[in-house]
Short mmCIF file of C-alpha atoms in Angstrom, two decimals:
data_model
loop_
_atom_site.label_atom_id
_atom_site.label_comp_id
_atom_site.label_asym_id
_atom_site.label_seq_id
_atom_site.Cartn_x
_atom_site.Cartn_y
_atom_site.Cartn_z
CA MET A 1368 107.04 88.43 151.78
CA PRO A 1369 103.91 87.32 152.17
CA LYS A 1370 101.41 87.50 150.09
CA TYR A 1371 97.86 88.49 150.48
CA ARG A 1372 94.38 89.07 148.49
CA VAL A 1373 92.77 92.45 149.34
CA GLN A 1374 89.19 93.04 148.58
CA LEU A 1375 88.17 96.43 147.99
CA LYS A 1376 84.76 98.08 147.55
CA GLN A 1377 83.30 101.50 146.62
CA GLY A 1378 80.01 102.49 145.99
CA SER A 1379 78.91 98.79 143.67
CA ARG A 1380 82.00 97.83 142.94
CA THR A 1381 83.99 95.42 144.13
CA ILE A 1382 87.73 95.03 143.50
CA VAL A 1383 90.32 91.98 144.46
CA ASN A 1384 94.25 92.44 144.17
CA HIS A 1385 96.97 90.38 145.26
CA ILE A 1386 99.80 92.10 147.02
CA GLU A 1387 103.54 90.94 148.38
CA ALA A 1388 103.39 92.83 152.22
CA LYS A 1389 105.35 93.10 155.55
CA SER A 1390 102.01 91.54 156.95
CA VAL A 1391 98.19 92.27 156.99
CA GLY A 1392 99.00 95.81 158.95
CA ALA A 1393 100.63 96.78 155.94
CA VAL A 1394 98.81 96.25 153.56
CA LEU A 1395 95.94 98.07 155.23
CA THR A 1396 97.82 101.03 156.13
CA PHE A 1397 98.96 100.47 152.18
CA TYR A 1398 95.60 100.70 150.95
CA GLU A 1399 93.96 103.51 153.44
CA SER A 1400 96.69 105.49 152.76
CA ILE A 1401 97.11 105.29 149.11
CA SER A 1402 92.86 104.60 147.91
CA THR A 1403 89.75 106.21 148.05
CA MET A 1404 88.34 102.58 148.43
CA LYS A 1405 87.22 100.82 151.98
CA VAL A 1406 89.44 97.70 152.53
CA THR A 1407 87.07 94.87 153.61
CA GLU A 1408 88.41 91.96 153.33
CA ILE A 1409 92.80 90.87 153.39
CA LEU A 1410 93.38 87.17 153.13
CA LYS A 1411 97.20 85.48 153.59
CA ILE A 1412 97.49 83.64 150.60
CA GLU A 1413 98.65 79.89 152.12
CA TYR A 1414 98.83 78.15 148.70
CA GLU A 1415 99.07 79.08 145.32
CA ASN A 1416 99.06 76.43 142.40
CA ASP A 1417 100.64 78.31 138.79
CA THR A 1418 99.75 75.42 136.58
CA MET A 1419 98.36 75.10 134.07
CA PRO A 1420 94.15 74.01 135.14
CA PRO A 1421 92.58 70.70 133.76
CA VAL A 1422 90.29 70.74 130.11
CA ASP A 1423 87.10 71.93 130.90
CA ASP A 1424 85.74 68.03 129.55
CA MET A 1425 82.66 68.44 130.99
CA LEU A 1426 82.84 64.62 133.51
CA TYR A 1427 81.54 66.31 136.51
CA HIS A 1428 78.54 67.04 138.39
CA PRO A 1429 78.40 70.46 137.89
CA LEU A 1430 77.00 71.37 141.53
CA PHE A 1431 76.82 69.54 145.07
CA LYS A 1432 74.76 71.59 147.99
CA GLY A 1433 74.65 69.83 151.33
CA ILE A 1434 73.69 70.79 154.58
CA MET A 1435 76.65 69.87 157.10
CA LYS A 1436 75.66 69.59 160.47
CA THR A 1437 77.98 69.34 163.96
CA ASP A 1438 76.60 66.96 167.19
CA THR A 1439 74.95 70.39 168.85
CA ARG A 1440 72.45 71.02 165.67
CA MET A 1441 74.95 73.63 164.41
CA ALA A 1442 74.18 73.62 160.54
CA LYS A 1443 75.92 75.08 157.26
CA GLN A 1444 75.33 74.94 153.70
CA ILE A 1445 78.33 73.69 151.73
CA ILE A 1446 78.20 74.21 147.74
CA ILE A 1447 80.81 72.05 145.65
CA ASN A 1448 80.94 73.05 142.14
CA ASN A 1449 82.88 70.30 139.32
CA VAL A 1450 82.46 67.15 141.84
CA LYS A 1451 83.99 64.24 140.14
CA LEU A 1452 81.25 61.84 138.87
CA SER A 1453 83.51 58.74 141.10
CA LYS A 1454 82.25 60.96 144.30
CA ASN A 1455 79.17 59.63 146.05
CA GLU A 1456 77.06 61.24 148.45
CA LYS A 1457 78.40 59.00 151.04
CA GLU A 1458 82.04 59.68 150.02
CA ILE A 1459 81.40 63.18 150.16
CA ALA A 1460 79.59 62.89 153.42
CA GLN A 1461 82.91 61.65 154.75
CA LEU A 1462 85.29 64.21 153.47
CA CYS A 1463 83.10 66.72 155.09
CA ILE A 1464 83.46 64.98 158.64
CA GLN A 1465 87.35 64.22 158.16
CA ASN A 1466 88.12 67.81 156.82
CA LEU A 1467 85.84 70.17 157.81
CA GLU A 1468 84.02 72.13 160.81
CA ILE A 1469 81.59 74.82 161.81
CA GLU A 1470 82.50 77.25 163.68
CA GLY A 1471 85.49 75.04 165.44
CA GLN A 1472 83.48 72.12 166.20
CA ASN A 1473 83.49 68.82 164.65
CA ILE A 1474 81.00 67.64 161.78
CA ASP A 1475 78.41 65.22 162.74
CA SER A 1476 76.63 64.61 159.42
CA LEU A 1477 75.62 65.91 156.27
CA TYR A 1478 72.14 65.83 155.43
CA SER A 1479 70.00 67.31 152.66
CA ALA A 1480 72.48 66.32 149.98
CA LEU A 1481 71.49 67.61 146.09
CA PHE A 1482 73.78 66.69 142.84
CA LYS A 1483 73.06 68.95 139.79
CA THR A 1484 73.31 67.04 136.77
CA LYS A 1485 74.18 68.31 133.24
CA MET A 1486 71.19 68.35 130.93
CA GLY A 1487 71.03 67.23 127.84
#
């Protein structure tokens, strides 16, 4: 049975649950029948990895921000946390071009790139 990530909201509270269900419709029916919270998002989990996460050795750039652009001048900000120290702006741009899209359009370039480095 597929697994789903469900976001529910009521007032200022937001809760995220994980559930196995027959379909997106079944998830929605279940929560609308049982909860006063509003379902605001349902995502099908296509991949999960339950192995132990790596130790936080602080050997990374804490943050990378950049603006991706398509050849039609559509742009979108990308934020990446814990970037490997071995990656530079050119490599990140190439990975964005090869693997990401903006509203179905291929990425043409990455500009306004900024690495946040650790203090101290």
